[in-house]
């Protein structure tokens, strides 16, 4: 198996060399060196809450959620209280965006709605179950609760979910080890009756973000929950993201099937499902294939297990310190015949200018920005082109108005590459993938696979780390990204440290072209590190992510990385601007995710206030 790593970055601007609080020790893996974050039951251990994080109505009544009165109207109104710090606000808004991507549940800043979620920073992480209909319903994201899966967990309580292991059918799937439960905490393992809750027709879900972990409320003598399918013993209590069954249950509870911001996914396993229309100028056209002699030998969705790798030296400054992403090749071996399919256009024949188009079905946007994500494989000529267009339609122009949104060209590379294109359609539109044969020789062509289209903000940069599995075998290996620039001109660098039991991710400023024009330091930014699931469907991914912020009131000096300037093979200099005072938090901080002034982000960035968004994606090829 081969491990691939990608770093995706969006709307970047960076803090000084001292990292803020919220360390990233558990970004991947587990081991004795790992700095593990406490889960909900540990955070709330001194609080007397039902099932660890549930607030009950006055009198302790355990309400049913079967009635429609406990559902919220959509969109769900909310208020972010002033007690929340900047980092928590950013993660809360990202959690809302994740729910929008996967379900029909939407959120909006409260205007005059009588019932709304009042999101506060109190002691611990907690929520009521369902809409209590008494006005401002508290949901606490306290100290230590600022992780997207924990926030999703509390939101799902508020939307009407109890814990998964409290289902009335749970004894068919897990065994509660009562003698291992801390004295006085046994009530946290009570079951809800069929008159109180519904399974909503879904199977018991070991992978639910609403499930307890195996040692929650333990007295130290061992696990409190044993799964009857042993392979799930270390899965229960996962805090990555909502599972596919969590999503199914939420959509069922709110009587819907479509998601708010999701538009389309296509892996070309079934060409009819994708609804693509093909056309060509010349003898060649887009073809749906399982392999190509010149590469790729496998589609991306079911990428084959055998790779013939060229190790990439971490001491090679050209590979890791250059101003653009590395392009060194890794040759993939033949895969078995059980692979999937992708779309390929050959530029090996024909004349310059020949080409073909592949057009998606039409979509009507709700927002004014979209993100197109795809994987491409370029085995053709240096001057071959892959153009990404959108064509917008209205009553006055039934043929549509095309606009070029992105272009891929350059030397070929023998591996699948991840690519994002930011779109800004405001009318009914379709996406067009156009290949044009360039001048010069070609023995291959252009391939596309695993397309996702959503009404979300795209990352701005991708750093692909080659031969990651072999590099990871070396203890204390540091990898340094190329220099990148944020939208507002800050130069920054990413660092990944590989140790035997975990992966650490860091970021820092570099000297850049615009240093004399920028404010120093640059507070009130947020960084999100994301380990991305390899599922080709963006809605089914369960990714690990952590966030930190450049809040000048929360500096963590033990994570100072200024000494890394001379570490390993890093050659890029640090900035030397004159220091200035921190600026205050921008005003109007409670305007909600639609405010362009919340953290000085683009008005197009609706629900992610982060000025820095980085995603570390690990792909396990199997």
XYZ file of C-alpha atoms in Angstrom:
622
model
C 0.000 0.000 0.000
C 1.150 3.517 -0.726
C 0.415 6.576 1.343
C -0.120 9.878 -0.446
C -0.362 13.252 1.237
C -1.858 16.482 -0.077
C -1.930 19.870 1.611
C -4.820 22.071 0.513
C -4.858 25.707 1.529
C -7.501 28.428 1.345
C -7.798 32.140 2.078
C -4.470 32.139 3.823
C -2.908 34.666 6.145
C -0.611 33.750 8.958
C 0.452 34.480 12.547
C 3.936 35.077 13.949
C 6.361 32.255 14.597
C 4.758 31.280 17.882
C 1.858 28.923 17.314
C -1.458 29.712 19.020
C -3.140 27.386 21.458
C -4.786 24.161 20.331
C -1.867 21.911 19.482
C -2.149 19.455 16.633
C -0.506 16.395 18.157
C -3.281 13.967 17.285
C -3.665 14.971 13.671
C -2.931 11.362 12.720
C -2.188 8.036 14.219
C -1.956 7.004 17.814
C 0.951 6.239 20.046
C 2.577 6.941 23.347
C 4.040 10.197 22.026
C 0.655 11.395 20.836
C -0.919 14.388 22.533
C -4.510 13.164 22.541
C -7.449 15.482 22.851
C -10.004 14.668 25.554
C -13.419 13.536 24.373
C -16.766 14.868 25.584
C -17.083 12.615 28.627
C -13.593 13.596 29.817
C -14.254 17.299 29.275
C -17.563 17.033 31.162
C -16.406 14.621 33.875
C -17.082 17.066 36.738
C -20.491 18.113 35.403
C -23.688 16.347 36.344
C -25.167 15.989 32.870
C -27.481 13.271 31.593
C -25.579 10.730 29.472
C -22.526 12.937 29.823
C -23.540 15.907 27.668
C -27.345 16.207 27.582
C -29.261 18.934 29.375
C -32.737 17.877 30.470
C -35.704 20.240 30.789
C -36.621 21.474 34.264
C -37.727 18.626 36.481
C -35.523 16.140 34.636
C -38.232 14.956 32.241
C -36.828 12.737 29.502
C -38.777 13.967 26.563
C -39.703 12.039 23.485
C -38.505 13.380 20.160
C -41.064 11.500 18.090
C -43.378 14.486 17.730
C -42.973 17.132 15.046
C -42.913 19.783 17.770
C -39.336 18.796 18.586
C -38.102 19.423 15.062
C -36.721 22.762 14.028
C -37.909 24.789 11.088
C -35.316 25.027 8.355
C -33.119 27.035 8.347
C -32.327 26.775 12.051
C -31.768 30.242 13.557
C -28.775 30.723 15.834
C -26.827 33.319 17.782
C -23.093 33.096 18.515
C -22.614 34.498 21.999
C -19.823 36.929 22.848
C -18.442 34.357 25.292
C -17.120 32.265 22.382
C -13.538 32.852 21.320
C -12.596 33.312 17.697
C -11.332 29.782 17.194
C -14.566 28.258 18.496
C -16.666 30.500 16.263
C -14.721 29.454 13.206
C -15.098 25.743 13.965
C -18.814 26.128 14.733
C -19.366 27.747 11.354
C -17.345 25.006 9.651
C -19.499 22.387 11.382
C -22.610 24.119 10.054
C -21.077 24.099 6.603
C -20.354 20.379 6.858
C -23.976 19.711 7.820
C -25.111 21.819 4.850
C -22.880 19.819 2.505
C -24.258 16.467 3.633
C -27.886 17.143 4.613
C -30.885 19.366 3.976
C -30.456 21.134 7.321
C -29.444 24.764 6.969
C -28.660 27.474 9.511
C -29.068 31.239 9.561
C -28.196 34.042 11.980
C -31.270 34.804 14.060
C -33.373 37.786 13.072
C -36.635 37.768 15.048
C -37.394 34.040 15.342
C -38.849 33.172 18.773
C -36.931 29.871 19.087
C -33.251 29.675 18.276
C -29.975 28.033 19.238
C -27.985 30.209 21.609
C -24.420 28.944 21.216
C -22.282 29.818 24.209
C -19.008 28.972 25.902
C -20.065 27.486 29.224
C -18.480 24.713 31.239
C -18.190 21.696 28.980
C -19.919 20.570 25.795
C -23.679 20.071 26.068
C -27.051 20.489 24.406
C -30.731 19.776 24.885
C -32.304 17.121 22.658
C -34.609 18.548 20.000
C -36.304 21.930 19.786
C -37.560 22.766 23.296
C -39.543 25.775 21.978
C -38.791 28.081 24.875
C -36.812 30.807 23.129
C -33.037 30.843 23.349
C -31.988 27.209 23.685
C -28.439 26.938 24.989
C -25.793 24.809 23.313
C -22.370 25.003 24.944
C -19.026 24.718 23.187
C -16.796 25.119 26.220
C -13.069 24.891 26.719
C -11.760 21.778 24.962
C -14.913 21.289 22.857
C -13.573 23.116 19.815
C -13.375 20.164 17.434
C -15.679 19.822 14.481
C -16.913 16.313 15.342
C -17.709 17.320 18.934
C -19.619 20.336 17.652
C -21.484 18.153 15.136
C -22.294 15.784 18.016
C -23.878 18.607 20.032
C -25.722 19.955 16.993
C -27.197 16.516 16.319
C -28.487 16.448 19.901
C -30.103 19.838 19.332
C -31.606 18.617 16.059
C -33.195 15.625 17.800
C -30.683 12.789 18.276
C -29.953 10.790 21.415
C -26.740 8.774 21.701
C -26.433 5.788 19.405
C -25.691 3.314 22.207
C -28.921 4.355 23.987
C -31.108 2.939 21.186
C -33.680 0.436 22.409
C -32.101 -2.254 20.178
C -28.543 -1.630 21.363
C -28.224 -4.940 23.265
C -28.242 -6.758 19.924
C -25.078 -4.914 18.962
C -23.079 -3.968 22.069
C -22.567 -5.335 25.563
C -22.487 -2.873 28.451
C -19.873 -3.974 31.007
C -21.605 -2.644 34.122
C -18.839 -3.659 36.527
C -16.380 -1.407 34.650
C -18.552 1.713 34.911
C -17.561 4.386 37.408
C -19.775 4.282 40.482
C -22.681 6.677 40.180
C -22.400 6.922 36.378
C -24.501 3.869 35.516
C -27.463 6.048 34.514
C -25.482 7.231 31.499
C -25.986 3.809 29.891
C -29.767 3.667 30.109
C -31.686 2.849 26.946
C -34.369 5.045 25.385
C -37.650 3.195 24.903
C -39.393 2.758 21.569
C -42.058 5.191 22.785
C -39.425 7.908 23.230
C -37.302 7.529 20.133
C -37.200 5.965 16.701
C -34.395 4.216 14.869
C -35.757 5.921 11.732
C -35.419 2.622 9.916
C -31.628 2.648 10.028
C -29.320 -0.111 11.279
C -27.289 0.272 14.452
C -24.262 2.381 13.548
C -20.912 1.637 15.184
C -19.407 4.495 13.165
C -21.887 7.134 14.334
C -20.466 10.374 15.688
C -23.182 9.976 18.367
C -21.725 6.738 19.789
C -19.788 6.588 23.061
C -16.198 5.403 23.031
C -15.241 2.005 24.383
C -13.886 3.372 27.693
C -16.287 6.219 28.396
C -17.158 6.429 32.118
C -14.718 3.635 32.920
C -13.589 3.041 36.493
C -10.186 2.059 35.196
C -10.841 -1.669 35.006
C -11.391 -1.860 31.260
C -13.896 -1.106 28.545
C -17.457 -0.135 29.402
C -18.768 -1.052 25.940
C -17.894 -4.192 23.969
C -19.037 -4.389 20.364
C -20.521 -7.717 19.272
C -18.629 -7.295 16.016
C -15.030 -7.148 17.329
C -13.681 -5.247 14.348
C -15.642 -2.194 15.507
C -14.286 -2.138 19.067
C -11.755 0.568 18.247
C -14.157 2.372 15.913
C -16.937 3.309 18.325
C -16.614 6.820 19.626
C -14.979 8.090 16.431
C -14.673 11.870 16.346
C -13.993 12.449 12.689
C -17.301 13.440 11.158
C -20.903 12.387 10.779
C -21.225 8.884 9.369
C -23.319 8.098 6.315
C -26.008 6.697 8.627
C -25.951 9.867 10.737
C -26.637 11.759 7.521
C -29.385 9.332 6.491
C -31.085 9.621 9.877
C -30.940 13.399 9.874
C -32.405 13.639 6.376
C -35.101 11.122 7.329
C -35.978 13.016 10.506
C -36.397 16.218 8.509
C -38.165 14.532 5.558
C -35.678 15.340 2.821
C -33.150 13.722 0.531
C -31.074 16.537 -0.986
C -28.307 18.570 0.633
C -28.066 22.341 0.858
C -24.700 22.903 -0.844
C -23.966 19.608 -2.616
C -24.487 19.646 -6.383
C -22.919 16.576 -7.996
C -20.425 13.745 -7.752
C -19.239 11.518 -10.580
C -16.699 8.687 -10.569
C -17.711 7.403 -14.043
C -18.513 3.946 -12.697
C -21.949 4.470 -14.261
C -21.798 6.988 -17.106
C -25.584 7.366 -17.136
C -25.611 8.577 -13.535
C -23.176 11.342 -14.389
C -25.333 12.575 -17.257
C -22.371 13.854 -19.276
C -22.818 14.932 -22.913
C -19.862 14.372 -25.269
C -18.844 16.226 -28.436
C -15.639 16.416 -30.504
C -13.833 18.387 -33.218
C -11.521 15.903 -34.929
C -11.330 12.127 -34.946
C -10.823 11.587 -31.205
C -13.377 12.006 -28.424
C -13.680 11.512 -24.693
C -13.814 7.782 -23.946
C -14.810 5.896 -20.813
C -11.982 3.419 -20.164
C -10.452 1.340 -17.384
C -6.788 1.860 -18.310
C -4.550 3.480 -20.901
C -1.247 2.013 -22.107
C 0.661 5.267 -21.581
C -1.055 5.833 -18.236
C -3.042 5.760 -16.150
C -3.227 2.010 -15.678
C -6.073 2.345 -13.185
C -8.846 4.774 -12.462
C -8.514 6.948 -9.377
C -11.631 5.653 -7.596
C -10.259 2.129 -7.245
C -6.586 2.949 -7.559
C -4.565 -0.251 -7.731
C -2.498 -1.575 -4.833
C 0.857 -1.986 -6.595
C 3.074 1.007 -7.189
C 6.582 1.114 -8.628
C 7.914 4.073 -6.675
C 10.857 6.377 -7.169
C 11.829 7.465 -3.643
C 11.868 11.232 -3.268
C 14.776 12.542 -1.194
C 13.729 14.953 1.533
C 17.199 16.502 1.236
C 16.494 17.604 -2.321
C 15.657 21.288 -2.029
C 14.280 21.313 -5.556
C 11.604 18.856 -4.489
C 10.419 20.559 -1.329
C 11.649 24.156 -1.315
C 10.882 25.357 -4.804
C 8.249 28.007 -5.476
C 5.893 25.587 -7.216
C 4.620 22.118 -6.455
C 6.950 19.188 -7.217
C 6.478 17.317 -10.476
C 8.719 14.269 -10.078
C 7.152 11.091 -11.429
C 6.084 7.865 -9.807
C 5.262 5.014 -12.170
C 2.228 2.943 -11.432
C 2.261 -0.759 -12.140
C -0.535 -2.684 -13.748
C -3.558 -3.317 -11.622
C -6.010 -6.164 -11.607
C -8.933 -6.260 -14.003
C -11.402 -5.360 -11.270
C -10.622 -1.649 -11.500
C -13.050 1.142 -12.212
C -13.494 3.619 -15.027
C -12.468 7.143 -15.947
C -12.745 9.483 -18.930
C -9.772 9.759 -21.283
C -8.976 11.825 -24.370
C -5.983 10.775 -26.469
C -3.751 13.495 -27.916
C -1.387 10.919 -29.456
C -3.044 11.313 -32.853
C -4.683 14.137 -34.761
C -3.515 17.663 -35.411
C -2.917 20.710 -33.246
C -6.201 22.287 -32.188
C -8.233 19.068 -32.282
C -10.300 18.623 -29.179
C -13.402 17.381 -27.437
C -15.874 18.552 -24.821
C -17.622 16.807 -21.974
C -20.588 18.745 -20.577
C -22.288 18.192 -17.226
C -25.994 18.426 -16.578
C -27.325 21.876 -15.763
C -27.434 23.049 -12.158
C -29.233 25.990 -10.569
C -27.120 27.565 -7.826
C -28.344 28.884 -4.483
C -25.107 30.682 -3.735
C -22.865 32.797 -5.908
C -19.779 30.621 -5.593
C -19.010 26.952 -6.187
C -16.034 24.614 -5.986
C -15.207 22.024 -8.618
C -12.892 19.247 -7.433
C -11.456 16.637 -9.783
C -8.526 14.287 -10.245
C -6.662 14.423 -13.543
C -3.865 12.400 -15.108
C -1.749 14.119 -17.759
C 0.234 11.735 -19.972
C 0.107 13.828 -23.144
C 2.225 16.621 -24.601
C 3.602 19.645 -22.786
C 1.268 21.994 -24.662
C -1.935 19.977 -24.419
C -4.707 21.877 -22.643
C -7.534 20.938 -20.315
C -9.902 23.910 -20.126
C -12.634 24.179 -17.495
C -15.602 26.282 -18.625
C -18.965 27.129 -17.218
C -21.892 28.018 -19.459
C -24.658 30.099 -17.867
C -28.213 30.180 -19.186
C -31.154 32.544 -18.904
C -34.330 33.319 -20.870
C -32.529 35.870 -23.021
C -29.709 33.524 -23.968
C -30.925 29.931 -24.381
C -27.566 28.885 -25.895
C -25.747 30.048 -22.806
C -22.757 32.275 -22.161
C -19.435 30.418 -21.767
C -16.720 31.605 -19.384
C -13.270 30.056 -18.959
C -12.724 29.310 -15.244
C -9.525 27.272 -15.211
C -6.834 25.716 -17.380
C -4.405 22.829 -16.868
C -1.300 22.439 -19.011
C 2.430 21.783 -18.672
C 4.672 18.724 -18.607
C 3.076 15.300 -18.088
C 3.264 13.430 -14.784
C 2.635 9.728 -14.220
C 0.244 10.003 -11.282
C -3.253 11.266 -10.539
C -3.311 14.880 -9.369
C -5.936 16.689 -7.335
C -7.219 19.956 -8.748
C -9.753 22.577 -7.655
C -11.434 25.263 -9.716
C -13.343 28.117 -8.091
C -16.573 28.939 -9.930
C -18.902 31.916 -9.571
C -22.083 30.992 -11.416
C -25.133 33.065 -10.510
C -27.548 31.540 -13.036
C -28.395 28.029 -14.183
C -25.108 26.633 -15.457
C -23.222 23.577 -16.610
C -19.539 22.675 -16.402
C -17.624 21.881 -19.590
C -14.345 19.946 -19.708
C -12.552 20.755 -22.954
C -9.315 19.103 -24.138
C -7.227 20.699 -26.883
C -4.261 18.968 -28.531
C -1.232 21.242 -28.418
C 1.817 21.535 -30.629
C 4.574 18.994 -30.276
C 4.643 15.241 -29.742
C 2.351 13.261 -27.452
C 2.143 9.574 -26.642
C -0.763 9.798 -24.196
C -3.528 12.210 -23.351
C -5.653 13.669 -20.577
C -7.779 11.692 -18.100
C -10.381 12.828 -15.558
C -11.941 11.005 -12.606
C -13.797 11.552 -9.311
C -15.496 14.891 -9.914
C -17.245 16.709 -7.056
C -19.191 19.941 -7.420
C -20.477 21.830 -4.398
C -21.470 25.331 -3.383
C -18.523 25.730 -1.056
C -15.277 27.672 -0.999
C -12.308 26.037 -2.758
C -8.839 25.655 -1.268
C -6.328 27.991 -2.881
C -3.225 25.797 -3.039
C -2.434 22.112 -3.175
C 0.853 20.662 -1.986
C 1.232 17.052 -3.043
C 3.837 15.114 -1.051
C 5.215 12.304 -3.163
C 6.280 8.864 -1.926
C 4.853 9.708 1.473
C 4.849 6.152 2.796
C 8.587 5.623 2.337
C 9.429 9.058 3.700
C 7.241 8.386 6.748
C 9.403 5.394 7.697
C 12.204 7.769 8.699
C 11.927 9.016 12.288
C 11.910 12.783 12.824
C 11.662 13.611 9.135
C 10.691 17.202 8.357
C 9.023 18.082 5.053
C 8.790 21.723 3.998
C 6.277 23.023 1.492
C 7.017 25.523 -1.256
C 6.395 29.188 -0.494
C 2.762 30.193 -0.903
C 1.054 33.576 -0.766
C -2.253 34.416 0.848
C -4.817 36.566 -0.884
C -3.712 39.557 1.143
C -0.026 39.026 0.384
C 1.488 37.115 3.333
C 4.075 34.496 2.398
C 3.856 31.280 4.385
C 5.192 27.759 4.558
C 3.805 24.472 5.810
C 5.802 21.834 7.635
C 5.043 18.196 8.293
C 7.041 16.256 10.880
C 6.923 12.466 10.640
C 7.619 10.411 13.735
C 7.156 6.744 14.485
C 3.692 7.131 15.984
C 2.220 10.382 14.735
C 2.300 13.200 12.220
C 2.678 16.841 13.231
C 1.597 19.734 11.031
C 2.883 23.295 11.429
C 2.655 26.590 9.587
C 4.708 29.763 9.706
C 5.350 33.017 7.904
C 8.178 33.540 5.445
C 9.684 36.686 4.035
C 7.814 37.684 0.918
C 7.426 40.265 -1.804
C 4.903 42.362 0.090
C 6.315 42.417 3.640
C 6.753 46.200 3.704
C 3.074 46.681 2.810
C 1.551 44.341 5.402
C 0.422 44.604 8.992
C 2.655 42.789 11.484
C 1.777 40.597 13.297
C -1.454 39.441 11.633
C -3.876 38.281 14.351
C -7.465 37.013 14.186
C -6.842 34.325 11.588
C -7.655 30.636 11.798
C -5.910 27.541 10.444
C -7.729 24.261 9.910
C -5.658 21.101 9.383
C -7.666 18.360 7.715
C -6.788 14.713 7.115
C -9.084 13.893 4.246
C -10.872 10.613 3.814
C -10.211 8.954 0.451
C -13.870 8.348 -0.447
C -14.418 9.729 -3.976
C -17.817 11.143 -2.941
C -17.304 14.337 -0.973
C -20.542 13.736 0.952
C -19.337 10.384 2.297
C -15.954 11.526 3.545
C -15.239 11.342 7.270
C -12.176 13.507 7.671
C -10.044 14.400 10.663
C -9.517 18.094 11.264
C -8.225 20.443 13.934
C -8.198 24.217 14.057
C -5.975 26.799 15.675
C -6.228 30.570 15.573
C -3.942 33.568 15.748
C -5.733 34.980 18.758
C -3.177 37.225 20.512
C -4.854 36.501 23.833
C -4.114 32.763 23.545
C -0.446 32.247 22.719
C 1.078 28.843 23.422
C 4.849 29.279 23.697
C 5.574 25.570 23.985
C 4.721 25.304 20.279
C 7.149 28.033 19.214
C 8.620 26.846 15.904
C 10.933 29.770 15.195
C 13.969 27.487 15.569
C 12.875 25.474 12.543
C 14.475 27.983 10.177
C 17.626 25.870 10.242
C 15.920 22.517 10.705
C 16.557 19.764 8.198
C 16.778 20.997 4.625
C 14.672 24.141 4.943
C 16.226 27.072 3.097
C 13.435 29.647 3.013
C 13.991 32.734 5.203
C 11.687 34.062 7.884
C 10.205 37.570 7.638
C 11.956 40.506 9.309
C 9.333 43.264 9.406
C 9.248 45.800 12.240
C 6.920 44.590 15.022
C 3.635 46.393 15.555
C 0.888 46.193 18.129
C -1.889 43.664 17.715
C -5.077 45.079 16.304
C -8.364 44.616 18.170
C -10.950 42.089 17.064
C -12.987 43.619 14.234
C -16.310 45.121 15.199
C -19.677 43.569 14.304
C -18.324 40.204 15.367
C -21.805 38.774 15.925
C -23.193 39.362 12.445
C -22.892 35.668 11.662
C -21.430 33.714 8.746
C -22.852 35.950 6.037
C -20.915 38.966 7.287
C -17.873 39.944 5.242
C -16.448 41.829 8.205
C -16.446 39.035 10.788
C -12.785 38.120 10.349
C -11.937 40.235 7.335
C -12.790 37.495 4.879
C -14.108 37.687 1.360
C -17.820 38.311 0.990
C -17.932 35.160 -1.102
C -16.864 33.051 1.867
C -20.250 32.438 3.397
C -19.909 30.017 6.246
C -16.191 29.656 6.824
C -14.795 32.696 8.601
C -11.319 31.232 8.467
C -8.678 33.406 6.918
C -6.481 30.324 6.869
C -7.786 26.944 5.811
C -5.294 24.146 5.268
C -6.141 20.548 4.627
C -3.623 17.743 5.066
C -5.060 14.831 3.139
C -3.671 11.327 3.500
C -4.700 8.882 0.788
C -4.186 5.204 1.438
C -3.995 3.382 -1.860
C -5.445 -0.101 -1.586
